[in-house]
């Protein structure tokens, strides 16, 4: 299978070589940035281009791994109808594709990618959606090359999944950031929290977050809660977050203030 | 070294056998609950009691692993002056000990413990504090039997560490809970988030949370943010959390609404 990549960022840099390793042929890489295009093309030993009108027309699958806000623009510059095309976004619908694209879909891997850390796609869920049976099957097959967790979901479900992922990843990472900041204020080595942070995720995943919940709010331990709120007097923003979480946890577990 | 345990809950159940395995002798277990006392005593092949006045007086170290709100009460029931005694709480000070206890301290392992999941103490930080050099050294040595990360910190630092741990563990676990709830609403299998949750922690620990931050708020992607806020119209509590996190992240990374 010949795949053309549109985009050469974090996701493409992990995804293209992984697919190639499992037998797909990366045919070409397109990116507006010559450096990115060239780097990924070298990794995949294939051609690259920075001009939309130079994108090869004989690919069997076009995978778009661009920023959400340039996907539609880039699609409109394509001068041919691709045999099968899919974007990799959590929040874009199928409507971004021109109507004449009869085999278009979504190929969304639910994970956070960084350029410098390696990725094992095997356990990463791929959420697939398509406007045709033929491309649905091609996209499922392609995802199946590298992942053991390929599912078909609707746009509405994918939007909800993306929203849930913002809570689970973006916001919890920000909590980690805020906690490290609290340590630095009192000259406490910030790596002291590492094991706790790792265990937090493991416990949530291997038991479940509802029963893994612990802490003063879960226990309804008002003396600790009041002490903490007082310690946050000089951090109104953190104090507000502390209150909101405490209320929400106490509410969930039937404790009341 | 002969150790008497006061308390037979989650922490004691992990800590006592781990210390015993490294050569300490658990001499006796005290708990108000006979079932808990007996279970842990059997595990450690030692005596137990449910009466404070039956606590053995010849222990070299007394470790208190009781709920914060019963520590002081229990201490006041002791009819002798222990040679060395320490509590394991993140938020209690040294002042809970009667003044006549000249060798008292804190032996605080920074981790979340559940009865049914196993614990490897090796990488768990033990935060030590004491009112005497002699007991400081005994507590450091005891923690060093099972952990490679033993540090001396002040009460103020420990309080701050405990507060930071509430953000890093309790609150992020609650976010995981909320995100699973969002999935269930749309009949999405909740284990789809597992890999993302595990990677969130790994990335925060192995790079750092500040540079690991991703998502619409980090990118200043207003169209996604507005879409998400609209999706949360029927969840005012989640909507408020979403707003607070988004503001806080945008603020930290110099994006503005």
XYZ file of C-alpha atoms in Angstrom:
514
model
C 0.000 0.000 0.000
C 1.353 3.395 -1.062
C 0.768 6.152 1.489
C 1.324 9.893 0.998
C 1.720 11.923 4.186
C 0.429 15.487 4.337
C 2.201 16.949 7.354
C 5.554 16.162 8.932
C 5.044 17.164 12.572
C 5.089 15.113 15.791
C 2.400 12.670 14.792
C 3.602 12.092 11.213
C 7.165 11.599 12.439
C 6.044 8.685 14.612
C 3.268 7.316 12.423
C 4.936 7.175 8.994
C 7.989 5.104 10.037
C 5.791 2.801 12.157
C 3.518 2.066 9.165
C 6.509 1.624 6.886
C 8.017 -0.880 9.278
C 4.866 -2.975 9.011
C 4.950 -3.147 5.222
C 3.269 0.055 4.039
C 5.225 2.135 1.518
C 5.525 5.821 2.322
C 5.451 7.309 -1.145
C 5.913 11.002 -0.433
C 5.864 13.551 2.360
C 4.283 16.979 1.939
C 4.893 19.811 4.391
C 4.976 23.600 4.101
C 8.232 23.435 6.018
C 11.080 22.147 3.861
C 13.119 21.125 6.917
C 10.310 19.012 8.340
C 9.415 17.479 4.970
C 13.031 16.613 4.238
C 13.698 15.148 7.677
C 10.714 12.825 7.568
C 11.340 11.896 3.912
C 14.891 10.880 4.797
C 13.585 8.775 7.676
C 11.190 7.030 5.276
C 13.598 7.000 2.304
C 11.022 8.687 0.046
C 10.409 11.915 -1.882
C 9.097 15.110 -0.408
C 7.510 18.325 -1.616
C 6.501 21.686 -0.200
C 4.041 22.485 -3.029
C 0.480 21.163 -2.865
C 0.405 20.971 -6.675
C 3.383 18.583 -6.610
C 1.645 16.022 -4.424
C 1.676 12.656 -6.183
C -1.671 11.499 -7.481
C -1.094 7.742 -7.411
C -1.141 7.208 -3.640
C -3.577 4.621 -2.371
C -4.020 6.458 0.910
C -3.421 10.113 1.875
C -2.976 10.707 5.593
C -3.308 14.278 6.798
C -1.362 15.031 9.968
C -1.558 18.816 9.876
C -2.728 21.351 12.444
C -6.536 21.491 12.547
C -6.678 25.048 11.265
C -4.811 24.356 8.009
C -6.486 21.068 7.061
C -9.363 22.568 5.088
C -7.122 25.081 3.320
C -4.716 22.340 2.277
C -7.541 20.082 1.060
C -8.822 22.867 -1.150
C -5.425 23.133 -2.841
C -5.430 19.499 -3.977
C -5.866 19.391 -7.745
C -7.081 15.786 -7.933
C -9.490 13.456 -6.188
C -7.496 11.120 -3.949
C -8.447 7.448 -4.016
C -8.718 7.471 -0.206
C -7.928 10.268 2.247
C -8.200 10.685 6.017
C -7.317 13.269 8.643
C -5.951 12.393 12.089
C -7.721 15.049 14.153
C -9.776 14.508 17.295
C -12.025 17.461 16.701
C -12.533 17.877 12.936
C -15.562 16.276 11.304
C -15.975 14.608 7.907
C -17.394 17.837 6.515
C -13.904 19.312 6.052
C -13.534 17.146 2.948
C -14.829 18.523 -0.373
C -18.039 16.723 -1.383
C -16.450 15.203 -4.433
C -14.137 13.140 -2.189
C -16.156 9.947 -2.027
C -13.622 7.973 0.019
C -12.672 10.133 2.946
C -12.450 9.515 6.644
C -10.832 9.938 10.017
C -7.796 8.087 11.336
C -7.453 9.388 14.907
C -4.886 7.899 17.278
C -5.805 8.782 20.861
C -2.461 9.732 22.371
C -0.208 12.696 23.119
C 2.879 12.745 20.908
C 6.204 14.484 21.431
C 8.913 14.633 18.841
C 11.570 13.156 21.096
C 9.883 10.319 22.931
C 9.350 6.984 21.270
C 5.856 5.645 20.708
C 4.557 2.091 20.794
C 1.399 2.200 18.701
C 0.357 -1.336 19.643
C -1.785 -0.271 22.596
C -2.857 3.138 21.242
C -6.542 3.241 20.226
C -7.207 4.256 16.616
C -10.650 5.774 16.147
C -11.874 5.340 12.588
C -14.760 6.923 10.708
C -15.491 7.123 7.001
C -18.021 8.125 4.348
C -17.623 4.853 2.418
C -17.404 1.163 3.264
C -14.380 0.814 1.018
C -12.309 3.472 2.741
C -13.553 2.404 6.183
C -12.120 -1.004 5.527
C -8.830 0.396 4.179
C -8.439 2.686 7.204
C -9.237 -0.105 9.681
C -6.736 -2.373 7.925
C -4.039 0.312 7.923
C -4.499 1.106 11.622
C -4.508 -2.643 12.309
C -0.967 -2.884 10.928
C 0.361 -1.078 13.990
C -2.357 -1.109 16.663
C -4.301 -3.834 18.428
C -7.034 -1.383 19.352
C -8.865 -0.175 16.237
C -12.478 0.927 16.631
C -15.098 2.628 14.509
C -16.718 5.590 16.265
C -19.003 8.420 15.199
C -18.009 12.090 14.939
C -20.074 12.834 18.039
C -18.275 10.124 20.023
C -14.880 11.281 18.778
C -15.647 14.857 19.828
C -16.598 13.637 23.279
C -13.479 11.468 23.451
C -11.335 14.452 22.539
C -13.034 16.560 25.213
C -12.506 13.796 27.786
C -8.861 13.567 26.716
C -8.438 17.291 27.426
C -9.553 16.645 31.020
C -7.504 13.455 31.391
C -4.311 14.697 29.770
C -4.101 18.487 29.361
C -5.684 19.423 32.673
C -4.059 16.729 34.797
C -0.680 17.618 33.307
C -1.361 21.222 34.318
C -2.055 20.001 37.865
C 1.354 18.295 37.801
C 2.848 21.629 36.698
C 1.131 23.512 39.516
C 2.254 20.963 42.097
C 5.868 21.198 40.957
C 5.571 24.979 41.274
C 4.390 24.589 44.885
C 7.441 22.464 45.676
C 9.886 24.913 44.126
C 8.510 27.701 46.315
C 9.742 25.909 49.421
C 12.956 24.568 47.880
C 11.720 20.996 47.809
C 13.263 18.823 45.060
C 10.517 18.533 42.423
C 11.322 14.924 41.580
C 9.925 13.902 44.975
C 6.484 13.749 43.345
C 7.543 11.466 40.484
C 6.585 8.140 42.013
C 3.279 9.533 43.223
C 2.451 10.860 39.754
C 3.272 7.519 38.109
C 1.257 5.591 40.697
C -1.713 7.941 40.261
C -2.100 6.887 36.630
C -1.366 3.229 37.233
C -3.965 3.061 39.990
C -6.591 4.853 37.890
C -5.995 2.481 34.981
C -5.489 -0.834 36.774
C -8.287 -0.356 39.297
C -10.563 2.539 38.327
C -10.422 6.244 39.149
C -13.593 6.215 41.195
C -12.329 3.648 43.685
C -8.738 4.960 43.477
C -9.779 8.338 44.858
C -8.093 9.198 48.149
C -7.186 12.315 50.123
C -8.804 14.780 52.513
C -11.833 15.556 50.286
C -12.564 11.863 49.760
C -12.371 11.282 53.528
C -14.244 14.495 54.335
C -11.278 15.548 56.515
C -12.232 19.182 57.160
C -9.271 20.048 59.373
C -6.772 19.219 56.607
C -8.915 20.960 53.965
C -9.061 24.149 56.025
C -5.330 24.041 56.661
C -4.657 23.689 52.923
C -7.006 26.534 52.007
C -5.190 28.756 54.480
C -1.828 27.790 52.965
C -3.192 28.908 49.580
C -4.158 32.399 50.760
C -1.374 33.872 48.647
C -2.465 31.880 45.541
C -6.076 32.870 44.823
C -6.122 30.896 41.571
C -4.920 27.682 43.225
C -7.262 28.275 46.141
C -10.213 28.459 43.766
C -9.128 25.238 42.039
C -8.678 23.570 45.442
C -12.207 24.561 46.452
C -13.776 23.418 43.199
C -12.096 20.016 43.270
C -12.840 19.534 46.951
C -16.524 20.376 46.459
C -16.747 18.129 43.428
C -15.050 15.164 45.158
C -17.059 15.556 48.380
C -20.192 15.767 46.314
C -19.328 12.608 44.371
C -18.600 10.601 47.517
C -21.524 11.923 49.546
C -19.513 14.011 51.990
C -20.736 17.508 52.704
C -19.087 20.650 53.992
C 15.540 -3.566 65.713
C 12.204 -4.185 67.435
C 9.328 -2.161 65.981
C 5.821 -1.788 67.400
C 3.140 -0.706 64.925
C 0.277 1.505 66.078
C -2.294 1.131 63.320
C -3.050 -1.707 60.917
C -4.562 0.052 57.912
C -3.373 0.352 54.288
C -0.010 1.872 55.065
C 0.867 -0.397 58.012
C -0.138 -3.454 55.994
C 2.443 -2.615 53.347
C 5.100 -1.054 55.557
C 5.387 -3.598 58.382
C 6.038 -6.662 56.196
C 8.463 -4.682 54.000
C 10.525 -3.639 57.048
C 10.401 -7.162 58.438
C 11.670 -8.553 55.170
C 14.727 -6.304 55.463
C 15.656 -7.502 58.939
C 13.546 -5.404 61.315
C 11.507 -7.343 63.879
C 7.855 -6.378 64.139
C 7.231 -6.899 67.821
C 3.548 -6.114 68.140
C 0.630 -4.561 66.270
C -1.892 -2.309 67.988
C -5.211 -1.380 66.399
C -8.642 -0.518 67.742
C -10.018 -2.996 65.228
C -9.325 -6.572 66.297
C -9.753 -7.880 62.735
C -7.154 -5.480 61.346
C -4.738 -6.017 64.244
C -5.002 -9.786 63.957
C -4.625 -9.849 60.162
C -1.452 -7.763 60.204
C -0.041 -9.619 63.222
C -0.504 -12.923 61.391
C 1.259 -11.473 58.354
C 4.177 -10.417 60.569
C 4.032 -13.483 62.844
C 3.838 -11.298 65.971
C 1.492 -10.395 68.848
C -1.307 -7.902 68.662
C -3.464 -5.906 71.046
C -6.507 -3.659 70.888
C -5.816 -1.952 74.266
C -3.426 1.001 74.424
C -2.417 -0.084 77.948
C -1.256 -3.459 76.614
C 1.217 -1.945 74.176
C 4.663 -3.400 74.832
C 7.136 -1.003 76.398
C 10.364 -2.530 75.140
C 10.087 -1.546 71.466
C 13.037 0.326 70.011
C 10.801 2.161 67.569
C 7.040 2.882 67.617
C 5.565 3.679 64.209
C 2.131 5.305 64.173
C 0.113 4.623 61.042
C -3.277 5.800 62.271
C -5.758 8.278 60.826
C -4.618 11.861 61.528
C -7.549 12.599 63.803
C -6.857 9.781 66.279
C -3.071 10.145 66.551
C -3.049 12.669 69.404
C -5.742 10.793 71.345
C -3.821 7.525 71.046
C -0.546 9.155 72.082
C -2.202 10.470 75.235
C -3.213 6.948 76.190
C 0.356 5.629 76.206
C 1.388 4.945 79.785
C 5.150 5.013 79.174
C 7.734 7.090 77.337
C 8.733 5.266 74.163
C 12.423 5.111 73.343
C 11.700 6.452 69.851
C 8.344 7.175 68.204
C 7.247 8.604 64.859
C 4.034 9.235 62.971
C 3.642 8.707 59.233
C 1.374 11.644 58.426
C 1.899 14.269 55.743
C 0.071 16.968 57.607
C 0.664 16.510 61.347
C 3.498 18.375 63.046
C 5.895 17.334 65.788
C 3.708 19.154 68.315
C 1.278 16.203 68.481
C 3.782 14.403 70.690
C 3.683 15.032 74.463
C 6.611 17.203 75.499
C 8.125 14.460 77.610
C 8.758 12.397 74.451
C 12.330 13.422 73.771
C 12.854 11.143 70.774
C 9.915 11.688 68.468
C 9.634 12.353 64.785
C 7.986 11.940 61.428
C 8.378 9.020 59.042
C 6.312 10.062 56.015
C 6.303 7.958 52.842
C 5.053 10.077 49.933
C 2.745 7.691 48.104
C -0.878 6.641 47.803
C -1.513 3.192 49.254
C -4.369 0.765 48.608
C -4.867 -2.423 50.521
C -4.893 -4.641 47.442
C -2.099 -3.349 45.250
C 1.499 -4.235 45.955
C 4.036 -1.538 46.789
C 7.714 -1.303 45.947
C 9.120 1.036 48.589
C 12.506 1.320 46.885
C 11.649 4.417 44.881
C 9.161 5.932 47.326
C 10.519 9.058 49.083
C 10.582 8.927 52.869
C 10.448 12.372 54.456
C 12.005 12.374 57.898
C 11.937 14.925 60.707
C 12.782 14.605 64.361
C 13.270 16.436 67.652
C 16.561 14.643 68.431
C 19.690 13.653 66.525
C 19.458 10.146 67.912
C 15.937 9.479 66.668
C 16.618 11.287 63.379
C 19.411 8.855 62.729
C 17.287 5.835 63.724
C 14.411 6.959 61.473
C 16.727 7.622 58.509
C 18.323 4.206 58.982
C 14.958 2.464 59.228
C 13.606 4.149 56.085
C 16.892 3.343 54.365
C 16.225 -0.381 54.863
C 13.481 -0.245 52.246
C 13.856 3.010 50.302
C 16.634 4.560 48.247
C 15.126 8.022 48.656
C 15.291 9.131 52.280
C 15.414 12.871 52.977
C 15.182 15.138 55.960
C 12.635 17.933 55.535
C 11.019 20.493 57.824
C 7.376 20.507 58.925
C 6.724 23.476 56.655
C 8.194 21.657 53.657
C 6.247 18.501 54.455
C 2.992 20.453 54.665
C 3.707 21.990 51.288
C 4.619 18.585 49.859
C 1.349 17.164 51.129
C -0.587 20.055 49.595
C 1.237 19.563 46.274
C 0.446 15.837 46.458
C -3.254 16.656 46.777
C -3.041 18.539 43.467
C -0.871 15.904 41.770
C -2.745 12.830 42.991
C -6.219 13.537 44.398
C -7.232 16.202 41.913
C -5.761 14.587 38.805
C -7.399 11.298 39.758
C -10.682 13.182 39.987
C -10.079 14.518 36.459
C -9.621 10.906 35.312
C -12.952 10.117 36.997
C -14.699 13.010 35.258
C -13.274 12.049 31.874
C -14.465 8.447 32.263
C -17.914 9.833 33.106
C -17.896 11.861 29.869
C -17.128 8.716 27.871
C -19.883 6.690 29.511
C -22.435 9.330 28.553
C -21.826 8.612 24.875
C -21.367 4.857 25.266
C -17.657 5.010 24.555
C -15.615 2.214 26.202
C -13.892 3.877 29.146
C -10.656 1.931 28.737
C -9.956 3.927 25.569
C -8.322 6.578 27.773
C -5.993 4.154 29.575
C -2.915 4.576 27.393
C -3.342 8.340 27.354
C -3.568 8.456 31.148
C -0.429 6.329 31.557
C 1.488 8.403 29.000
C 0.404 11.645 30.692
C 2.245 10.669 33.858
C 5.257 9.188 32.094
C 5.696 12.326 30.006
C 5.361 14.611 33.033
C 7.955 12.585 34.945
C 10.467 11.752 32.216
C 10.447 15.179 30.566
C 8.735 17.761 32.785
C 5.115 18.856 33.050
C 5.789 22.349 31.789
C 7.191 21.207 28.464
C 4.838 18.209 28.278
C 1.788 20.478 28.186
C -0.233 20.105 24.998
C -3.812 20.692 23.847
C -6.031 23.543 22.683
C -5.286 25.890 25.614
C -1.526 25.414 25.188
C -1.823 26.189 21.446
C -4.323 29.001 22.011
C -6.741 27.172 19.685
C -9.899 29.192 20.324
C -12.148 27.360 17.884
C -11.653 24.040 19.704
C -11.990 25.719 23.123
C -15.298 27.300 22.145
C -16.581 24.044 20.734
C -15.700 22.245 23.987
C -17.346 24.907 26.159
C -20.529 24.551 24.096
C -20.427 20.770 24.531
C -20.302 21.341 28.305
C -23.440 23.506 28.412
C -25.286 20.747 30.229
C -22.450 20.297 32.788
C -21.996 23.686 34.487
C -19.485 22.256 36.965
C -17.285 20.764 34.248
C -17.654 23.925 32.194
C -16.334 26.003 35.072
C -13.386 23.632 35.543
C -12.694 23.734 31.790
C -12.657 27.548 31.862
C -10.382 27.735 34.908
C -7.837 25.300 33.497
C -7.917 26.914 30.081
C -7.357 30.382 31.559
C -4.582 29.100 33.788
C -2.781 27.251 30.969
C -3.137 30.139 28.496
C -1.854 32.465 31.148
C 1.180 30.270 31.867
C 2.119 29.972 28.191
C 1.491 33.613 27.306
C -1.612 33.012 25.195
C -4.557 35.280 25.801
C -8.263 34.985 25.146
